[in-house]
mmCIF file of C-alpha atoms and ligand atoms in Angstrom:
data_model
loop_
_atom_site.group_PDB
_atom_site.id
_atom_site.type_symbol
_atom_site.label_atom_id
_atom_site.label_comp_id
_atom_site.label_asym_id
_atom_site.label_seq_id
_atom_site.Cartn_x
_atom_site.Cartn_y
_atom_site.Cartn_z
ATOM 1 C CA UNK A 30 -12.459 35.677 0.223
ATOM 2 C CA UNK A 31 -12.004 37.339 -2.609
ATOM 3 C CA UNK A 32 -10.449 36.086 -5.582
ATOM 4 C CA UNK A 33 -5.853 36.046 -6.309
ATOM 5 C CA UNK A 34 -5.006 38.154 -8.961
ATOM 6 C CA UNK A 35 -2.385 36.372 -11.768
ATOM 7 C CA UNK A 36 -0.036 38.940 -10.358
ATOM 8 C CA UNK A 37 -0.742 37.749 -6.899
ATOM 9 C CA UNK A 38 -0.565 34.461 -7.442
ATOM 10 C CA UNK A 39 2.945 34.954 -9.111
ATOM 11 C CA UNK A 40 3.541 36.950 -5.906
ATOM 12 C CA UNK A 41 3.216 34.324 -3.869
ATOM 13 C CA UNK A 42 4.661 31.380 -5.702
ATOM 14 C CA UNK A 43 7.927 33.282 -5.441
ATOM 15 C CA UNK A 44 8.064 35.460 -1.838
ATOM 16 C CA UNK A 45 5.068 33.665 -0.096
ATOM 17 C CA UNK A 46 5.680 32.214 3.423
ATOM 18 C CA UNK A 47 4.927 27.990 2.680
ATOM 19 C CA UNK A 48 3.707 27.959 6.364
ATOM 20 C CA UNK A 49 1.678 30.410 5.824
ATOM 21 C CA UNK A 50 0.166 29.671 2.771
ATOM 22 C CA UNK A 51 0.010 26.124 3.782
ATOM 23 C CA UNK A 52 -2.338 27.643 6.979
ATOM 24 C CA UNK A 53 -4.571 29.818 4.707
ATOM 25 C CA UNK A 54 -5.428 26.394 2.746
ATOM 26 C CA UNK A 55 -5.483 24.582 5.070
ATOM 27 C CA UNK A 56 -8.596 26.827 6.315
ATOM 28 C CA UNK A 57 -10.011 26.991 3.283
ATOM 29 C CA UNK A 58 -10.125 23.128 3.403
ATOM 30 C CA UNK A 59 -11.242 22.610 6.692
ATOM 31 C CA UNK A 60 -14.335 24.997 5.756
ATOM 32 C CA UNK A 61 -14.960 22.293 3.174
ATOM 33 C CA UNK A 62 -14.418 19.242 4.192
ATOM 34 C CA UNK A 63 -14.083 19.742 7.970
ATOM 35 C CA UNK A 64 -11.977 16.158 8.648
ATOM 36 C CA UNK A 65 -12.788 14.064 6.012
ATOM 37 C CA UNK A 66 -10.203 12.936 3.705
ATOM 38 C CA UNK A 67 -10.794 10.861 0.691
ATOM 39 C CA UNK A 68 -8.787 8.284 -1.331
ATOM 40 C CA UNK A 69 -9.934 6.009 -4.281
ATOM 41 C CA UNK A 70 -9.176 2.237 -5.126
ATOM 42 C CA UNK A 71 -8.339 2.254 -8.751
ATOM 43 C CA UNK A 72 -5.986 0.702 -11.072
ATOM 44 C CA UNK A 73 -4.442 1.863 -13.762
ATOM 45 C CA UNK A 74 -4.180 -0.021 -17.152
ATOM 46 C CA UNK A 75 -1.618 1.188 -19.725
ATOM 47 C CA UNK A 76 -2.687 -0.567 -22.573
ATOM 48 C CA UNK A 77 0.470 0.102 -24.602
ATOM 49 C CA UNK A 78 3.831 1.547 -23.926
ATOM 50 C CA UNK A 79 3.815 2.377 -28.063
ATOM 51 C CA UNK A 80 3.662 6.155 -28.624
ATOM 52 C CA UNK A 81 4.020 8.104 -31.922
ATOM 53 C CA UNK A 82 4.760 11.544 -29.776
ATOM 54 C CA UNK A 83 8.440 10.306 -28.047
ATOM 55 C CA UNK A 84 8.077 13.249 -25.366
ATOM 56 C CA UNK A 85 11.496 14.149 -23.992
ATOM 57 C CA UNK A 86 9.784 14.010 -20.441
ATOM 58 C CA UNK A 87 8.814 10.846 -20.580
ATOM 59 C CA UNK A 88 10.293 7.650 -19.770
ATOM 60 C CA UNK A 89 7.257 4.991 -20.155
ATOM 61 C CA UNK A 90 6.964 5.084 -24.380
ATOM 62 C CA UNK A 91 8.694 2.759 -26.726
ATOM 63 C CA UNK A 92 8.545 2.942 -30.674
ATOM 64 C CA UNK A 93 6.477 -0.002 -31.706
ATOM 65 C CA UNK A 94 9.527 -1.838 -32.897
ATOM 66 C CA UNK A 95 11.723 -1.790 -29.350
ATOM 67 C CA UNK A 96 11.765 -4.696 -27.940
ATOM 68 C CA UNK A 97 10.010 -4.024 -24.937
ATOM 69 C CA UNK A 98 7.013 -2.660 -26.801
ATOM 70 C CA UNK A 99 3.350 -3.701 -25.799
ATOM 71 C CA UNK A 100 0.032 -3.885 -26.518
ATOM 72 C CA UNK A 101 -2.330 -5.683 -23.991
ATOM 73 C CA UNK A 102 -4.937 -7.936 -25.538
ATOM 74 C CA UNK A 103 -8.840 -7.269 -24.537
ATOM 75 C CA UNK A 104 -8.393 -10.750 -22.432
ATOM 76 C CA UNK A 105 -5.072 -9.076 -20.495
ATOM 77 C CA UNK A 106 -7.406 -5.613 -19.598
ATOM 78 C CA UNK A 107 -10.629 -7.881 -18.474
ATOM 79 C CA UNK A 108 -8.193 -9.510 -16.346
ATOM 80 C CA UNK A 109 -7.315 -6.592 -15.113
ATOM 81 C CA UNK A 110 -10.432 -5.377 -14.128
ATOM 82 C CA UNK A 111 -11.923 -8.378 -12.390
ATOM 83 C CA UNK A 112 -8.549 -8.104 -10.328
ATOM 84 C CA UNK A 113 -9.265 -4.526 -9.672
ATOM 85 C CA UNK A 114 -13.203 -5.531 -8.785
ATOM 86 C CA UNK A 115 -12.258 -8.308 -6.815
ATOM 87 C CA UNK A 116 -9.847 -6.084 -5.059
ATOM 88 C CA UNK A 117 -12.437 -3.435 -3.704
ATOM 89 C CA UNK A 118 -11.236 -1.426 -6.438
ATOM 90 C CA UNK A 119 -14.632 1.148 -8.172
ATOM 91 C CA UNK A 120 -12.635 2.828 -11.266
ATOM 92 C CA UNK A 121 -10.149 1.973 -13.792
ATOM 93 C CA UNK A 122 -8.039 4.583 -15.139
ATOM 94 C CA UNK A 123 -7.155 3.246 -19.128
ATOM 95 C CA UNK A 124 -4.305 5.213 -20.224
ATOM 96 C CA UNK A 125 -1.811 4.951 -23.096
ATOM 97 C CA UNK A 126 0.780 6.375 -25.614
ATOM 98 C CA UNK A 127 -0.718 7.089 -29.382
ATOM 99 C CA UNK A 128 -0.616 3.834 -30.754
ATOM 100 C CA UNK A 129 -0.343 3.932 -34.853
ATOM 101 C CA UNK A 130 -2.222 1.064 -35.447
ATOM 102 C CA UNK A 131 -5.443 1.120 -33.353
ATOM 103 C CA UNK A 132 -8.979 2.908 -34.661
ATOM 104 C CA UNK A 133 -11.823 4.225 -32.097
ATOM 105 C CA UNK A 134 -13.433 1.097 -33.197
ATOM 106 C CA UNK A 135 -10.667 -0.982 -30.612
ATOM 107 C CA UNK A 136 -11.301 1.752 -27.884
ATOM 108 C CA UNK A 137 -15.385 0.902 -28.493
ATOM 109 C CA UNK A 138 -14.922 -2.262 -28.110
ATOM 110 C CA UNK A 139 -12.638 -2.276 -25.094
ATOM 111 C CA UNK A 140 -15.043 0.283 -23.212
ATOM 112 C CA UNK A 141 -17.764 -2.204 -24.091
ATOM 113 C CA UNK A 142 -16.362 -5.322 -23.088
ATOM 114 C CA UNK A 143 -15.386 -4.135 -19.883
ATOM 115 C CA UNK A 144 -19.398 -2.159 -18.943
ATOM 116 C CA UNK A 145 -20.950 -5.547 -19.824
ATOM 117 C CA UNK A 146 -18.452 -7.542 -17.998
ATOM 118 C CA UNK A 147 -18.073 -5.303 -15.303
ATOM 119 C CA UNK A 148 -20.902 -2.768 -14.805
ATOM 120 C CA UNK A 149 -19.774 -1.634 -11.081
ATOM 121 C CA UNK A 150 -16.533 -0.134 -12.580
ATOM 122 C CA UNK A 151 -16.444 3.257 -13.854
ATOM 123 C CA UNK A 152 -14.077 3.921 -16.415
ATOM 124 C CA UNK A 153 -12.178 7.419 -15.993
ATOM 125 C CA UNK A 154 -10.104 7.004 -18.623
ATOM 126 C CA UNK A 155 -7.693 8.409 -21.736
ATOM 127 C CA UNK A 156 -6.566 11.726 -21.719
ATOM 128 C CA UNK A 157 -7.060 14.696 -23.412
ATOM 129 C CA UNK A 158 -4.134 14.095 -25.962
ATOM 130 C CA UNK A 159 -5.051 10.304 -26.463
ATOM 131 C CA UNK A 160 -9.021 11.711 -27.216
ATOM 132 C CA UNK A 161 -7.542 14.509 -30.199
ATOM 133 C CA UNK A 162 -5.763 11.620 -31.695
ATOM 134 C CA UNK A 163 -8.459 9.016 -31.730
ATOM 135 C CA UNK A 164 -10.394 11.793 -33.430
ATOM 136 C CA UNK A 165 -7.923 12.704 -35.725
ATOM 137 C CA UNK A 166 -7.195 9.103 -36.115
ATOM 138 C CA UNK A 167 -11.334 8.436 -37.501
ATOM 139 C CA UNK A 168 -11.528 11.924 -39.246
ATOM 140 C CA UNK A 169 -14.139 13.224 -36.638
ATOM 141 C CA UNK A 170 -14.760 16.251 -34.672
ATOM 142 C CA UNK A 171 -13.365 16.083 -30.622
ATOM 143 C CA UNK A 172 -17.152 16.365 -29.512
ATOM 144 C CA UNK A 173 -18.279 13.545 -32.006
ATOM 145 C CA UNK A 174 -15.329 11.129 -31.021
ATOM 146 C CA UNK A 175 -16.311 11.947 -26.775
ATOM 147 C CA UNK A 176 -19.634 10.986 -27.626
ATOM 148 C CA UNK A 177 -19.195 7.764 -29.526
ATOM 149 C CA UNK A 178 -16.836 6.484 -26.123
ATOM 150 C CA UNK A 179 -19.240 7.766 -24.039
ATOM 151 C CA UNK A 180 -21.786 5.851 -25.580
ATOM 152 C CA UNK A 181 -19.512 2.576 -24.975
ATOM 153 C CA UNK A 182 -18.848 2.956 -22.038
ATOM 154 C CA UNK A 183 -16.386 6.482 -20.768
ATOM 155 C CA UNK A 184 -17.765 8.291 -17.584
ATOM 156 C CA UNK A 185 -14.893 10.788 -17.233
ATOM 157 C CA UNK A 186 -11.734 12.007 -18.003
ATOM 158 C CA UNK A 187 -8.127 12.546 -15.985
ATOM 159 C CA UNK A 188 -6.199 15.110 -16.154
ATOM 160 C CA UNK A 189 -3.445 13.979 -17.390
ATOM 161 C CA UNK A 190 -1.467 15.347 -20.455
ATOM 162 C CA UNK A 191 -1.759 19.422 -19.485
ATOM 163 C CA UNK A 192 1.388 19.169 -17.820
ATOM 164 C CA UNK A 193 2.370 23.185 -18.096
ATOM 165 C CA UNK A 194 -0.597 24.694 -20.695
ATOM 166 C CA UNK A 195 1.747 26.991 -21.939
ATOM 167 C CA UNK A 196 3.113 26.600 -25.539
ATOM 168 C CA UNK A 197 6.405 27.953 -24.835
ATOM 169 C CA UNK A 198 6.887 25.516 -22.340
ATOM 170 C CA UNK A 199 5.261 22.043 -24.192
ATOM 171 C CA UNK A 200 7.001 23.073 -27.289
ATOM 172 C CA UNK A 201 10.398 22.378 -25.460
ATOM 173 C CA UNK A 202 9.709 19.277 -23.212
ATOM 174 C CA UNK A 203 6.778 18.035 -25.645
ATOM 175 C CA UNK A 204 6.714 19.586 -29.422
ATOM 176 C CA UNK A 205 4.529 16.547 -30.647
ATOM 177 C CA UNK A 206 1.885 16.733 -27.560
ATOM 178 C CA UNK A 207 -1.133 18.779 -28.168
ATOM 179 C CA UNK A 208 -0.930 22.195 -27.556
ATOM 180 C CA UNK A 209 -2.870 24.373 -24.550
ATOM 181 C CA UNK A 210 -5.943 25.441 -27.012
ATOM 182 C CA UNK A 211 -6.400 21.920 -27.833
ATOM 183 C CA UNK A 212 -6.178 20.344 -24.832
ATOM 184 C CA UNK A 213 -8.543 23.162 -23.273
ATOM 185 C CA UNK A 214 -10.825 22.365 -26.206
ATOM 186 C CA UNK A 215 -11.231 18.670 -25.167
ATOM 187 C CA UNK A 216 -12.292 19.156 -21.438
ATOM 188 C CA UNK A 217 -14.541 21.875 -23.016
ATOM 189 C CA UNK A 218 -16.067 19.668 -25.405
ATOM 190 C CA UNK A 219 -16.202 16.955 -22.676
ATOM 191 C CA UNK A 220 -17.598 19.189 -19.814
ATOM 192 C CA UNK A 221 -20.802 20.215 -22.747
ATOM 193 C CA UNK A 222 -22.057 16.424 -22.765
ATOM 194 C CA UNK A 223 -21.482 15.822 -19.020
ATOM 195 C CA UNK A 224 -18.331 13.794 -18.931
ATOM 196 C CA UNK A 225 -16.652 15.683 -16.196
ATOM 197 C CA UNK A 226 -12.732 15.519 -15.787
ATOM 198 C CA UNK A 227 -10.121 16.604 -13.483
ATOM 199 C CA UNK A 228 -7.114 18.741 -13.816
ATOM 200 C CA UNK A 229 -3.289 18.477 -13.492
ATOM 201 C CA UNK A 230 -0.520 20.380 -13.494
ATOM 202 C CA UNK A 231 2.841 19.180 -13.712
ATOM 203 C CA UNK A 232 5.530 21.338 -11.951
ATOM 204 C CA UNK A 233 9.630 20.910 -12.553
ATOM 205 C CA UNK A 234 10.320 21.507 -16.314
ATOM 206 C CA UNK A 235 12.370 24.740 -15.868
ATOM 207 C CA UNK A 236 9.004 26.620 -16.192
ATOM 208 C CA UNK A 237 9.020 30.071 -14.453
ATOM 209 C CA UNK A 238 6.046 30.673 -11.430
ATOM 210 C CA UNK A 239 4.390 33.334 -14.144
ATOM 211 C CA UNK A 240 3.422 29.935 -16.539
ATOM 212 C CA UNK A 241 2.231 28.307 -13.846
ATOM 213 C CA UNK A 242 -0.364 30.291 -12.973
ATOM 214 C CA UNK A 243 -0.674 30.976 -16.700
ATOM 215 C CA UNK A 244 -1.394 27.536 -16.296
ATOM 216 C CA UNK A 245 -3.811 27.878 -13.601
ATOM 217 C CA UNK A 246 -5.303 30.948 -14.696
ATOM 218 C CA UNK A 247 -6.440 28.909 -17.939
ATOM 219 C CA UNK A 248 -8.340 26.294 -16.064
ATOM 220 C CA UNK A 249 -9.661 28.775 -13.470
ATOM 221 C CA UNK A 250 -11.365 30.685 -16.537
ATOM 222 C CA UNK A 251 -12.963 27.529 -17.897
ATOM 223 C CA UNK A 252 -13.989 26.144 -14.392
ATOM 224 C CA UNK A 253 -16.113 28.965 -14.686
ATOM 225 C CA UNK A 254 -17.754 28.672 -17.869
ATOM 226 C CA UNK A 255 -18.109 24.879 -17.447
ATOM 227 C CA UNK A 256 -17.712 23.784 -13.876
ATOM 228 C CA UNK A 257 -16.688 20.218 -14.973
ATOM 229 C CA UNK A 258 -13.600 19.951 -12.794
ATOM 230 C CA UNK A 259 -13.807 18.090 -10.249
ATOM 231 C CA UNK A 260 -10.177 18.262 -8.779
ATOM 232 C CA UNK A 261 -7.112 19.269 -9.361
ATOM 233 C CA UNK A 262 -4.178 17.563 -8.932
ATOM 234 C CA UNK A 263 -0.362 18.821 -8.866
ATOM 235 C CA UNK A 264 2.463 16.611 -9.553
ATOM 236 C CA UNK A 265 5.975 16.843 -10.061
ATOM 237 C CA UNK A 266 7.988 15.696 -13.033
ATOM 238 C CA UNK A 267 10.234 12.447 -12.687
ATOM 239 C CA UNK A 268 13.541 12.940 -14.283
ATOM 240 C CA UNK A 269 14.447 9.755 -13.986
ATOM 241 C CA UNK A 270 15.493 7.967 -17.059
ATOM 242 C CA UNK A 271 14.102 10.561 -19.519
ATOM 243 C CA UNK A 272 15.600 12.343 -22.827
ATOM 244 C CA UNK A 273 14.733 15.790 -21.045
ATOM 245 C CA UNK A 274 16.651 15.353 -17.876
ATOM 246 C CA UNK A 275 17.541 17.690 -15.270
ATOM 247 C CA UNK A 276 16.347 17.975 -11.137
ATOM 248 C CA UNK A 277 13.858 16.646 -8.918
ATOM 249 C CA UNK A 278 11.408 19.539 -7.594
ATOM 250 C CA UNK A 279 11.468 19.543 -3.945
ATOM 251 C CA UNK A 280 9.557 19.170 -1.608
ATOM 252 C CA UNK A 281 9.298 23.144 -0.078
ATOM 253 C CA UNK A 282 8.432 23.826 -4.026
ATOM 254 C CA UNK A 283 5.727 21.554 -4.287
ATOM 255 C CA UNK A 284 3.715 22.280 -1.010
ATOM 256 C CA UNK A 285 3.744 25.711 -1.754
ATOM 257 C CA UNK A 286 2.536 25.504 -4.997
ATOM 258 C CA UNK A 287 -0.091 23.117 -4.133
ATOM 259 C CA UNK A 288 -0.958 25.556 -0.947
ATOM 260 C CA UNK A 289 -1.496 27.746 -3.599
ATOM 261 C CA UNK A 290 -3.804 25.800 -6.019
ATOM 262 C CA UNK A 291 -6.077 25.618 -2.986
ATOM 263 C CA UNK A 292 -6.072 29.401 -2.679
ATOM 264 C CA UNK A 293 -5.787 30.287 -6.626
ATOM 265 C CA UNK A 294 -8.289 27.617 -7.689
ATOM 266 C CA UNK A 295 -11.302 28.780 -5.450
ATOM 267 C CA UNK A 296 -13.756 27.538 -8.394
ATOM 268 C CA UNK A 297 -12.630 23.697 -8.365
ATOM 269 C CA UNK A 298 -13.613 21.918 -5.085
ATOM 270 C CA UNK A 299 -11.286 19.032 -4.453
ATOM 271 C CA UNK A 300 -7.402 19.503 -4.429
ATOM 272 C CA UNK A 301 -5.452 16.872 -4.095
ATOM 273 C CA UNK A 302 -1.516 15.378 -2.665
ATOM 274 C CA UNK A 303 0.686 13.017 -4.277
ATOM 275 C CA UNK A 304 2.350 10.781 -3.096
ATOM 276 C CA UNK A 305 2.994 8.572 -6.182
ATOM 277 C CA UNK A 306 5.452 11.298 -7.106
ATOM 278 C CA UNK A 307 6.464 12.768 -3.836
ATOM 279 C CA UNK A 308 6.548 9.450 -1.079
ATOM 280 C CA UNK A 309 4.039 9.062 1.771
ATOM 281 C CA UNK A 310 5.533 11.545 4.472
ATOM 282 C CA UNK A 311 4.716 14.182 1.914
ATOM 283 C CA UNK A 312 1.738 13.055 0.903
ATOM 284 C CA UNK A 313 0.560 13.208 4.247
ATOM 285 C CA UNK A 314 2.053 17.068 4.717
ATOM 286 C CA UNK A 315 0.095 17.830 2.045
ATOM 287 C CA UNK A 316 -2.673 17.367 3.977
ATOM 288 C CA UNK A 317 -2.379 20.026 6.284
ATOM 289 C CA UNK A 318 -1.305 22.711 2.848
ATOM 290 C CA UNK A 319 -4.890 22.361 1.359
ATOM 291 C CA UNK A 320 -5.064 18.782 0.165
ATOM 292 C CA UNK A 321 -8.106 17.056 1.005
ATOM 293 C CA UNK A 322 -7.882 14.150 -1.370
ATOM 294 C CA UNK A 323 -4.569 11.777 -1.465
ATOM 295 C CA UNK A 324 -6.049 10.106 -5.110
ATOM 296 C CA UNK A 325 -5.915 6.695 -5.446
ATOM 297 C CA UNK A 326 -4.427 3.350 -4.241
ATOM 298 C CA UNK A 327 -3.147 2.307 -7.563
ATOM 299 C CA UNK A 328 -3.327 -1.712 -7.650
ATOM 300 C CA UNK A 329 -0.744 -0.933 -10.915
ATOM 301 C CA UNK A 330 1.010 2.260 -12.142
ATOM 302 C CA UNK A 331 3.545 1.821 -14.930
ATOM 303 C CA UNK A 332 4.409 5.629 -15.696
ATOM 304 C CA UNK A 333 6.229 6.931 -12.753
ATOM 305 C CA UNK A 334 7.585 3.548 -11.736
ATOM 306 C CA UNK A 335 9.413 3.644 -15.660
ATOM 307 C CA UNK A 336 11.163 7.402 -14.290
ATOM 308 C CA UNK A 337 12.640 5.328 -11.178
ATOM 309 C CA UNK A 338 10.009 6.477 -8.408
ATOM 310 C CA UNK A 339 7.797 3.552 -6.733
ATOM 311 C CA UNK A 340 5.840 3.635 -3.562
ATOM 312 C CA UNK A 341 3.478 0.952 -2.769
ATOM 313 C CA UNK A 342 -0.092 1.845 -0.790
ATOM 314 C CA UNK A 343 -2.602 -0.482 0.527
ATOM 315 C CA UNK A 344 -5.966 0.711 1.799
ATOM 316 C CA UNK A 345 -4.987 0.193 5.520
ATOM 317 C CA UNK A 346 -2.050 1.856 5.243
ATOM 318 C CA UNK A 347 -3.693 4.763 2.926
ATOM 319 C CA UNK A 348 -6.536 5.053 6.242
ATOM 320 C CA UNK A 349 -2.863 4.983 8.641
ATOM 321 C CA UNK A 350 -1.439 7.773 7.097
ATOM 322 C CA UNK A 351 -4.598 10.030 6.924
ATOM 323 C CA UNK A 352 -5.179 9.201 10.402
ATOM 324 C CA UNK A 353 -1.730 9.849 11.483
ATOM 325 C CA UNK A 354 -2.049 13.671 9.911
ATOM 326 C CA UNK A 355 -5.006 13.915 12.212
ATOM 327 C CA UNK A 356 -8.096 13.283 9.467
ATOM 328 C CA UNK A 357 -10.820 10.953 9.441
ATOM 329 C CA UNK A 358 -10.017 8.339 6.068
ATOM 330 C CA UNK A 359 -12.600 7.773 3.846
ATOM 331 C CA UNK A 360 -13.240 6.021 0.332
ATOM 332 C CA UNK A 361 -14.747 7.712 -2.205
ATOM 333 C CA UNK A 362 -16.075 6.988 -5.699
ATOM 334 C CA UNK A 363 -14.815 8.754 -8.521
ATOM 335 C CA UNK A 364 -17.554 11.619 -8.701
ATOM 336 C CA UNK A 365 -15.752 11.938 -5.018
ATOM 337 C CA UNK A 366 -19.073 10.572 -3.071
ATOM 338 C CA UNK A 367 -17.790 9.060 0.243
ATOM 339 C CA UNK A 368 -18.218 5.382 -0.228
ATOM 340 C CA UNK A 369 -16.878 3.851 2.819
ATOM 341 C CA UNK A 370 -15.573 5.099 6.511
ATOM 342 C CA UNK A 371 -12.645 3.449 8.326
ATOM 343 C CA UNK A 372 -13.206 4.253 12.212
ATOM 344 C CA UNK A 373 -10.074 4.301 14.333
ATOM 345 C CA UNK A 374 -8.892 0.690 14.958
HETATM 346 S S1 SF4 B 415 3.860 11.406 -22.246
HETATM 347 FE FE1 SF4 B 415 2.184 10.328 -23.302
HETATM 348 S S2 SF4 B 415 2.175 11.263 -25.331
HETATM 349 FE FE2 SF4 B 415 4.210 11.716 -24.442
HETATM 350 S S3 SF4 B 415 5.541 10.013 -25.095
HETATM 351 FE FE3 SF4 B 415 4.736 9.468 -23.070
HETATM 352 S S4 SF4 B 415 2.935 8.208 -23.568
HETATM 353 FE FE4 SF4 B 415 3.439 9.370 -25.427
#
């Protein structure tokens, strides 16, 4: 097949058939993965709700003096992770806002504690605007600061924090976030010393179909040079309780631009449905539009459930819903290795 065009992409995104689309990725998936569709057992820790940045989209930070503020003690996040160990669980996704008062010294010591406690758990954790301001934060370089947490303990990074890699775009729902070069720049820096990632893109802020695949485009060019992705993973914002406001995307949006991340992305391997943000009937639709990865079966998520949306997922029901969009469950591990097989009851 050979490869969309930005002006194809954009093409589609605004006169493509979803149906259609949805068929051609769903093709493209099948070539890959034949049945199989993977899920992971993960939980994730927000360590504090404190965040210097006060993004207008989001509706999880508090300023340190609120008086719902947090910050979770080491004892709180071992806790945490023998629950998530004891639970089946194989990853824990750390995640917070920009705390003012904590050094790379606290994340060192965090990443430690939990590898000598807990040596079966990988930790995918912080994203890449948590990573610029640890290094800020210790006057080093992004590739010196990945390399001291890798050394304690990091295996990977999410995603998260790319939202719409367009300036024009994070300087009005974000202006304090880091900006597309440097958030490119982490996952670069990360992908040179092995500590692969995955993407996001985050869909609903008013942004026209031309920024997101500017948005795509951006990762597509550095999934070549690096080939550290290892998914990537469409969600759509939560306008619940937040500064910026505004609509829910809906549903018809959001399969056909993830139909399309299957087609436009053809460098990154795994693509795959929410349904955190979007509920478990569409979750399992986006199974058949190129999805062949529903994430994880978060034993805690704190971010979306502060914008108003909660779903809950257990593993048997995760395996349920695969099976009832016709595909063969199966757990994986967070380098997306098949762990575990759930035959039909
Ligand atoms: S999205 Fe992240 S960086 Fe922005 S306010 Fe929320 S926690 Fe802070």
């Amino acid at each position: 097949m050979t490869r969309l065009t930005p002006a194809q992409g954009e093409e589609l995104l605004l006169h493509g058939d979803p149906i259609e689309l949805g068929q051609q990725a769903d093709a493209v998936r099948r070539k890959l993965f034949d049945d199989t569709v993977t899920f992971i057992v993960d939980r994730n820790i927000n360590y504090t709700n404190v965040c210097k940045n006060e993004c207008k989209f989001c509706a999880f930070f508090r300023r340190k003096d609120h008086k719902d503020a947090y910050l979770l003690s080491y004892e709180e996040i071992l806790d945490k992770v023998r629950e998530t160990a004891e639970a089946g669980g194989t990853q824990v996704m750390i995640q917070g806002g920009l705390h003012p008062d904590l050094g790379i010294e606290y994340y060192e010591k965090m990443l430690r504690l939990i590898k000598e406690n807990f040596p079966q758990i990988t930790i995918h954790s912080f994203t890449a605007t948590e990573i610029q301001y640890f290094a800020q934060q210790a006057g080093l370089s992004i590739l010196d600061t990945l390399k001291r947490l890798q050394a304690a303990g990091l295996s990977s990074l999410p995603g998260g924090g790319a939202e719409i890699l367009v300036d024009e775009v994070r300087r009005r729902v974000s202006p304090k976030k880091i900006m597309t070069d440097d958030w490119l720049h982490v996952m670069e820096c990360a992908h040179s010393i092995g500590m692969e990632s995955t993407a996001t893109m985050v869909i609903g802020f008013g942004e026209t179909m031309a920024q997101r695949i500017e948005h795509m485009e951006k990762i597509r060019r550095l999934q070549d040079k690096t080939g550290g992705f290892r998914a990537f993973i469409t969600w759509t914002y939560q306008p619940g309780n937040t500064e910026l406001g505004g609509e829910k995307t809906t549903g018809w949006d959001y399969m056909r631009t993830l139909a399309l991340t299957r087609l436009y992305m053809d460098n990154v391997k795994h693509i795959q449905g929410s349904w955190v943000t979007q509920g478990e009937r569409i979750g399992q639709l986006t199974l058949g539009f190129g999805a062949d990865d529903l994430g994880s079966i978060m034993l805690e998520e704190n971010v979306v459930r502060a914008a108003g949306t909660r779903y809950e997922m257990s593993i048997n029901k995760m395996a349920d819903l695969i099976r009832g969009a016709g595909r063969q469950p199966a757990q994986r591990d967070t380098e997306y290795r098949v762990i575990r097989r759930f035959p039909s009851p």
